[in-house]
Amino acid sequence: MKIALMMENSQAAKNAAVLNELKTVVEPMGHTAYNVGMSDEQDHHLTYIHLGIMASLLLNARAVDFVVAGCGTGQGALMSLNIHPGVVCGYCLDPSDAFLFNQINNGNALSLAFAKGYGWGAELNVRYIFEKAFTGERGQGYPLERAEPQQRNAGILNEVKAAVVKEGYLDAMRAIDQELVKTAVGGARFQACFFENCQVPEIAAYVRSLLD
């Protein structure tokens, strides 16, 4: 699994600590972690709005399989990611949230709160969240006797979201303020992850046109 971590400006100072916990958990599992957002407060400036655009491009281009995002409360990033087609983001404050999202909702992104409640032992909470998010087979249901309706409803939700977004994906991206999109794709680490792994040539060509 390819996992992208993206941090925005208000919480960029915590990026190194969060990235370390992510790698500690997922690399022994054989997963690859990409740090595509801000690495510190002087890095390429991003807001949670940019994180939604970045997650959308990475997931719809199948450049990564999962996105870990967040902001101070986690709410802004949650909303920003979930407005995009092909992105199913959960809200995660503790390891049980990660486990239940993994098993019941089986989405492809998580939004964490990196300021609210981020106190003593915060790095342990982040580590345990990642353990529950990425360990074991996903979408098995919880409790197990509820697995079948949960799996069915998760699929229906994805169908409803796809139906609501009536425009083609790139038409929808072009309808966004293109300066926002240019900023979102302007980081060197994002570009490296995206172009190395992108499986949809049309989306790659769109991103290249912004950079040119």
Short mmCIF file of C-alpha atoms in Angstrom, two decimals:
data_model
loop_
_atom_site.label_atom_id
_atom_site.label_comp_id
_atom_site.label_asym_id
_atom_site.label_seq_id
_atom_site.Cartn_x
_atom_site.Cartn_y
_atom_site.Cartn_z
CA MET A 1 0.00 0.00 0.00
CA LYS A 2 1.15 3.52 -0.80
CA ILE A 3 0.23 6.01 1.93
CA ALA A 4 0.51 9.80 1.60
CA LEU A 5 0.90 12.00 4.68
CA MET A 6 -0.01 15.65 4.19
CA MET A 7 0.26 18.43 6.78
CA GLU A 8 -0.94 22.02 6.39
CA ASN A 9 0.55 25.27 7.68
CA SER A 10 -0.87 25.42 11.20
CA GLN A 11 0.48 22.00 12.18
CA ALA A 12 3.56 21.71 9.96
CA ALA A 13 5.92 21.83 12.94
CA LYS A 14 4.61 18.39 13.97
CA ASN A 15 5.27 16.79 10.60
CA ALA A 16 8.56 15.12 11.52
CA ALA A 17 7.06 13.48 14.61
CA VAL A 18 3.93 12.29 12.79
CA LEU A 19 5.92 11.03 9.80
CA ASN A 20 8.22 9.09 12.12
CA GLU A 21 5.26 7.35 13.76
CA LEU A 22 3.70 6.55 10.39
CA LYS A 23 6.90 5.03 9.02
CA THR A 24 7.54 3.13 12.25
CA VAL A 25 4.16 1.44 11.88
CA VAL A 26 3.70 0.90 8.14
CA GLU A 27 7.18 0.22 6.77
CA PRO A 28 7.57 -3.12 8.61
CA MET A 29 4.23 -4.11 7.01
CA GLY A 30 5.72 -3.52 3.55
CA HIS A 31 3.83 -0.28 2.93
CA THR A 32 5.45 2.92 1.60
CA ALA A 33 4.87 6.31 3.24
CA TYR A 34 5.13 9.50 1.18
CA ASN A 35 5.46 12.87 2.90
CA VAL A 36 3.71 15.14 0.40
CA GLY A 37 2.62 18.13 2.50
CA MET A 38 4.51 20.68 4.57
CA SER A 39 7.58 19.42 6.43
CA ASP A 40 7.99 22.57 8.56
CA GLU A 41 6.57 26.08 8.86
CA GLN A 42 8.91 27.46 6.18
CA ASP A 43 7.92 24.88 3.57
CA HIS A 44 5.65 25.37 0.52
CA HIS A 45 2.56 26.95 2.13
CA LEU A 46 -0.60 24.82 2.22
CA THR A 47 -4.01 25.12 3.87
CA TYR A 48 -6.50 22.35 4.53
CA ILE A 49 -8.23 23.40 1.28
CA HIS A 50 -5.09 22.47 -0.65
CA LEU A 51 -4.96 19.13 1.18
CA GLY A 52 -8.34 18.18 -0.27
CA ILE A 53 -7.16 18.94 -3.81
CA MET A 54 -3.93 17.01 -3.28
CA ALA A 55 -5.74 13.99 -1.84
CA SER A 56 -8.22 14.06 -4.71
CA LEU A 57 -5.51 14.03 -7.38
CA LEU A 58 -3.42 11.36 -5.68
CA LEU A 59 -6.33 8.99 -5.05
CA ASN A 60 -8.15 9.47 -8.35
CA ALA A 61 -4.90 9.02 -10.25
CA ARG A 62 -4.23 5.88 -8.19
CA ALA A 63 -0.85 7.31 -7.26
CA VAL A 64 -1.49 6.32 -3.64
CA ASP A 65 -3.95 4.00 -1.94
CA PHE A 66 -4.55 5.97 1.25
CA VAL A 67 -4.15 9.52 2.55
CA VAL A 68 -3.47 10.67 6.11
CA ALA A 69 -4.35 14.35 6.48
CA GLY A 70 -5.49 16.69 9.24
CA CYS A 71 -5.35 20.17 10.67
CA GLY A 72 -5.77 21.74 14.09
CA THR A 73 -9.15 20.18 14.82
CA GLY A 74 -9.24 17.75 11.90
CA GLN A 75 -12.63 19.12 10.87
CA GLY A 76 -11.47 21.44 8.08
CA ALA A 77 -9.36 18.75 6.44
CA LEU A 78 -12.23 16.27 6.80
CA MET A 79 -14.63 18.56 4.94
CA SER A 80 -12.04 19.56 2.35
CA LEU A 81 -11.21 15.95 1.45
CA ASN A 82 -14.79 14.71 1.43
CA ILE A 83 -16.06 17.26 -1.10
CA HIS A 84 -13.98 15.53 -3.78
CA PRO A 85 -15.12 12.51 -5.80
CA GLY A 86 -13.28 9.31 -5.10
CA VAL A 87 -12.25 10.39 -1.61
CA VAL A 88 -13.89 8.80 1.46
CA CYS A 89 -12.37 10.42 4.54
CA GLY A 90 -13.03 9.54 8.16
CA TYR A 91 -12.55 11.62 11.31
CA CYS A 92 -10.10 10.11 13.75
CA LEU A 93 -9.29 11.19 17.30
CA ASP A 94 -8.24 7.88 18.84
CA PRO A 95 -7.28 4.33 17.82
CA SER A 96 -10.84 3.00 18.12
CA ASP A 97 -11.94 5.57 15.51
CA ALA A 98 -9.28 4.25 13.16
CA PHE A 99 -10.24 0.62 13.76
CA LEU A 100 -13.97 1.22 13.27
CA PHE A 101 -13.42 3.32 10.14
CA ASN A 102 -11.14 0.58 8.81
CA GLN A 103 -13.68 -2.17 9.42
CA ILE A 104 -17.05 -0.45 8.89
CA ASN A 105 -16.52 2.39 6.42
CA ASN A 106 -13.41 1.09 4.63
CA GLY A 107 -12.56 4.51 3.17
CA ASN A 108 -9.29 5.74 1.73
CA ALA A 109 -8.38 8.72 3.92
CA LEU A 110 -8.27 9.82 7.54
CA SER A 111 -8.32 13.31 9.03
CA LEU A 112 -6.60 13.71 12.39
CA ALA A 113 -6.66 16.56 14.91
CA PHE A 114 -3.06 17.70 15.31
CA ALA A 115 -3.75 20.51 17.81
CA LYS A 116 -6.96 19.76 19.73
CA GLY A 117 -6.12 17.20 22.40
CA TYR A 118 -2.55 16.86 21.13
CA GLY A 119 -0.78 16.81 24.49
CA TRP A 120 1.33 14.50 26.61
CA GLY A 121 1.71 11.11 24.91
CA ALA A 122 0.34 12.44 21.63
CA GLU A 123 2.94 10.57 19.59
CA LEU A 124 1.75 7.32 21.18
CA ASN A 125 -1.86 8.07 20.27
CA VAL A 126 -0.80 8.79 16.68
CA ARG A 127 1.18 5.55 16.54
CA TYR A 128 -1.72 3.49 17.85
CA ILE A 129 -4.08 5.20 15.39
CA PHE A 130 -1.82 4.13 12.54
CA GLU A 131 -1.60 0.59 13.90
CA LYS A 132 -5.38 0.25 13.92
CA ALA A 133 -5.77 1.99 10.56
CA PHE A 134 -3.35 -0.22 8.65
CA THR A 135 -3.31 -3.59 10.43
CA GLY A 136 -5.32 -6.53 9.15
CA GLU A 137 -7.85 -6.97 6.38
CA ARG A 138 -10.09 -3.96 5.86
CA GLY A 139 -13.87 -3.81 5.60
CA GLN A 140 -14.64 -6.91 7.65
CA GLY A 141 -17.36 -5.21 9.69
CA TYR A 142 -17.80 -4.64 13.41
CA PRO A 143 -19.36 -6.39 15.13
CA LEU A 144 -18.92 -9.26 12.70
CA GLU A 145 -22.62 -10.13 12.67
CA ARG A 146 -23.22 -6.67 11.12
CA ALA A 147 -20.61 -7.15 8.39
CA GLU A 148 -22.99 -7.74 5.46
CA PRO A 149 -25.19 -4.62 5.86
CA GLN A 150 -22.14 -2.48 6.69
CA GLN A 151 -20.33 -3.58 3.55
CA ARG A 152 -23.48 -3.00 1.49
CA ASN A 153 -24.06 0.47 2.92
CA ALA A 154 -20.43 1.51 2.38
CA GLY A 155 -20.80 0.54 -1.28
CA ILE A 156 -24.11 2.41 -1.59
CA LEU A 157 -22.57 5.55 -0.10
CA ASN A 158 -19.81 5.46 -2.72
CA GLU A 159 -22.42 5.08 -5.46
CA VAL A 160 -24.44 8.02 -4.13
CA LYS A 161 -21.34 10.22 -4.01
CA ALA A 162 -20.42 9.27 -7.59
CA ALA A 163 -23.97 10.08 -8.73
CA VAL A 164 -23.94 13.49 -7.04
CA VAL A 165 -20.76 14.48 -8.89
CA LYS A 166 -22.22 14.73 -12.39
CA GLU A 167 -19.28 16.39 -14.14
CA GLY A 168 -16.30 14.43 -15.37
CA TYR A 169 -13.44 14.39 -12.89
CA LEU A 170 -11.14 16.73 -14.80
CA ASP A 171 -14.04 19.05 -15.65
CA ALA A 172 -14.69 19.34 -11.92
CA MET A 173 -11.02 20.02 -11.22
CA ARG A 174 -10.92 22.72 -13.88
CA ALA A 175 -13.98 24.36 -12.32
CA ILE A 176 -11.96 25.03 -9.16
CA ASP A 177 -9.92 28.24 -8.96
CA GLN A 178 -6.82 27.07 -10.84
CA GLU A 179 -4.52 29.13 -8.65
CA LEU A 180 -5.64 26.96 -5.71
CA VAL A 181 -4.86 23.83 -7.69
CA LYS A 182 -1.48 25.17 -8.82
CA THR A 183 -0.51 25.84 -5.22
CA ALA A 184 -1.73 22.40 -4.18
CA VAL A 185 0.47 20.63 -6.75
CA GLY A 186 3.42 23.00 -6.41
CA GLY A 187 5.38 21.08 -3.78
CA ALA A 188 8.36 19.03 -4.92
CA ARG A 189 7.54 16.01 -2.74
CA PHE A 190 3.94 15.96 -3.95
CA GLN A 191 5.11 16.06 -7.56
CA ALA A 192 7.63 13.26 -6.98
CA CYS A 193 4.99 10.99 -5.44
CA PHE A 194 2.34 11.88 -8.01
CA PHE A 195 4.37 11.51 -11.19
CA GLU A 196 6.24 8.42 -9.98
CA ASN A 197 3.02 6.54 -9.24
CA CYS A 198 0.22 8.12 -11.32
CA GLN A 199 -1.73 5.49 -13.29
CA VAL A 200 -4.11 7.82 -15.14
CA PRO A 201 -2.35 9.63 -18.01
CA GLU A 202 -5.12 12.21 -18.43
CA ILE A 203 -4.76 13.37 -14.83
CA ALA A 204 -0.98 13.46 -15.17
CA ALA A 205 -1.28 15.61 -18.28
CA TYR A 206 -3.62 18.00 -16.43
CA VAL A 207 -1.18 18.42 -13.55
CA ARG A 208 1.72 18.94 -15.96
CA SER A 209 -0.25 21.65 -17.75
CA LEU A 210 -0.58 23.52 -14.45
CA LEU A 211 3.12 23.27 -13.76
CA ASP A 212 4.13 24.32 -17.28
#
